[in-house]
Coordinates of N, CA and C in Angstrom, one line a residue:
X150 N 0.8 -1.2 0.0 CA 0.0 0.0 0.0 C 0.9 1.2 0.0
X151 N 0.6 2.2 -0.9 CA 1.4 3.4 -1.0 C 1.0 4.4 0.0
X152 N 1.8 5.5 0.0 CA 1.5 6.5 1.0 C 0.2 7.2 0.8
X153 N -0.2 7.4 -0.4 CA -1.5 8.1 -0.7 C -2.6 7.2 -0.2
X154 N -2.6 5.9 -0.4 CA -3.6 5.0 0.0 C -3.7 5.0 1.6
X155 N -2.5 5.1 2.2 CA -2.5 5.1 3.7 C -3.2 6.3 4.2
X156 N -2.9 7.5 3.7 CA -3.5 8.7 4.1 C -5.0 8.8 3.8
X157 N -5.3 8.3 2.6 CA -6.8 8.3 2.3 C -7.5 7.4 3.3
X158 N -6.9 6.2 3.7 CA -7.6 5.4 4.6 C -7.7 6.0 6.0
X159 N -6.6 6.8 6.4 CA -6.6 7.5 7.7 C -7.7 8.6 7.6
X160 N -7.8 9.3 6.5 CA -8.8 10.3 6.4 C -10.2 9.7 6.5
X161 N -10.5 8.6 5.9 CA -11.8 7.9 6.1 C -12.1 7.6 7.5
X162 N -11.0 7.1 8.2 CA -11.2 6.8 9.6 C -11.6 8.0 10.4
X163 N -10.9 9.1 10.2 CA -11.2 10.4 10.9 C -12.6 10.8 10.6
X164 N -13.0 10.7 9.3 CA -14.4 11.2 8.9 C -15.4 10.3 9.6
X165 N -15.2 9.0 9.7 CA -16.1 8.1 10.4 C -16.3 8.5 11.8
X166 N -15.1 8.7 12.5 CA -15.2 9.2 13.9 C -15.9 10.5 14.1
X167 N -15.7 11.4 13.2 CA -16.3 12.7 13.2 C -17.8 12.6 13.1
X168 N -18.2 11.7 12.2 CA -19.7 11.6 11.9 C -20.4 10.9 13.1
X169 N -19.7 10.2 13.9 CA -20.2 9.5 15.1 C -20.3 10.4 16.3
X170 N -19.6 11.5 16.3 CA -19.6 12.4 17.4 C -20.8 13.3 17.5
X171 N -21.2 13.7 18.7 CA -22.3 14.6 18.8 C -21.9 16.0 18.3
X172 N -22.9 16.8 18.2 CA -22.6 18.2 17.7 C -21.7 18.9 18.8
X173 N -21.1 20.0 18.4 CA -20.3 20.8 19.3 C -21.1 21.3 20.5
X174 N -22.4 21.5 20.3 CA -23.2 22.0 21.4 C -23.3 21.0 22.5
X175 N -23.2 19.7 22.2 CA -23.2 18.7 23.2 C -21.8 18.1 23.3
X176 N -21.2 18.3 24.4 CA -19.9 17.9 24.6 C -19.8 16.3 24.4
X177 N -18.8 15.9 23.7 CA -18.5 14.5 23.5 C -17.9 13.9 24.8
X178 N -17.8 12.7 25.0 CA -17.3 12.1 26.2 C -15.8 12.4 26.3
X179 N -15.1 12.8 25.2 CA -13.7 13.1 25.2 C -13.4 14.6 25.5
X180 N -14.4 15.4 25.3 CA -14.2 16.9 25.5 C -14.7 17.7 24.3
X181 N -14.8 19.0 24.5 CA -15.4 19.8 23.5 C -14.6 20.0 22.3
X182 N -13.2 19.8 22.4 CA -12.3 20.2 21.4 C -12.2 19.0 20.3
X183 N -12.7 17.9 20.6 CA -12.4 16.7 19.8 C -12.9 16.8 18.3
X184 N -14.1 17.4 18.2 CA -14.7 17.5 16.8 C -13.8 18.5 16.0
X185 N -13.4 19.6 16.6 CA -12.5 20.5 15.8 C -11.2 19.8 15.6
X186 N -10.7 19.1 16.5 CA -9.4 18.4 16.4 C -9.4 17.4 15.2
X187 N -10.5 16.6 15.1 CA -10.7 15.7 14.0 C -10.8 16.4 12.7
X188 N -11.5 17.5 12.7 CA -11.6 18.3 11.4 C -10.2 18.8 11.0
X189 N -9.4 19.2 12.0 CA -8.0 19.6 11.6 C -7.2 18.4 11.1
X190 N -7.4 17.2 11.7 CA -6.8 16.0 11.2 C -7.2 15.7 9.7
X191 N -8.5 15.9 9.4 CA -8.9 15.6 8.1 C -8.3 16.6 7.1
X192 N -8.2 17.9 7.5 CA -7.6 18.9 6.7 C -6.1 18.6 6.5
X193 N -5.4 18.2 7.5 CA -4.0 17.8 7.3 C -3.9 16.6 6.4
X194 N -4.8 15.6 6.5 CA -4.7 14.5 5.5 C -5.0 15.0 4.1
X195 N -5.9 15.9 3.9 CA -6.2 16.4 2.6 C -4.9 17.1 2.0
X196 N -4.3 17.9 2.9 CA -3.1 18.6 2.4 C -2.0 17.6 2.0
X197 N -1.8 16.6 2.9 CA -0.7 15.6 2.6 C -1.1 14.9 1.3
X198 N -2.3 14.5 1.1 CA -2.7 13.8 -0.1 C -2.5 14.6 -1.3
X199 N -2.8 15.9 -1.2 CA -2.6 16.8 -2.4 C -1.1 17.0 -2.7
X200 N -0.3 17.1 -1.6 CA 1.2 17.2 -1.8 C 1.8 16.0 -2.4
X201 N 1.3 14.8 -1.9 CA 1.9 13.6 -2.5 C 1.4 13.4 -4.0
X202 N 0.2 13.8 -4.3 CA -0.3 13.7 -5.7 C 0.5 14.6 -6.6
X203 N 0.8 15.9 -6.1 CA 1.6 16.8 -6.9 C 3.0 16.3 -7.1
X204 N 3.6 15.7 -6.1 CA 5.0 15.1 -6.2 C 5.0 14.0 -7.2
X205 N 4.0 13.1 -7.1 CA 3.9 12.0 -8.1 C 3.7 12.5 -9.5
X206 N 2.8 13.5 -9.7 CA 2.6 14.0 -11.0 C 3.9 14.6 -11.6
X207 N 4.6 15.4 -10.8 CA 5.9 16.0 -11.3 C 6.9 14.9 -11.6
X208 N 6.9 13.9 -10.7 CA 7.9 12.8 -10.9 C 7.6 12.0 -12.2
X209 N 6.3 11.8 -12.5 CA 5.9 11.0 -13.7 C 6.0 11.8 -14.9
X210 N 6.1 13.2 -14.8 CA 6.3 14.0 -16.0 C 7.7 13.9 -16.5
X211 N 8.7 13.6 -15.7 CA 10.1 13.5 -16.1 C 10.4 12.4 -16.9

């Protein structure tokens, strides 16, 4: 499994956890910051996936 696939799998895991959490108005069992934390993790995964795709595209153009 390549890096992109690993990060996409991680992103799906974070999105699943996020969908199972209550709204921010109702604190989750872990604390009020968790939903925002997971959103940040999803954004980081998106950025990494984009960076890896760009690197692969440039590498394949050579």
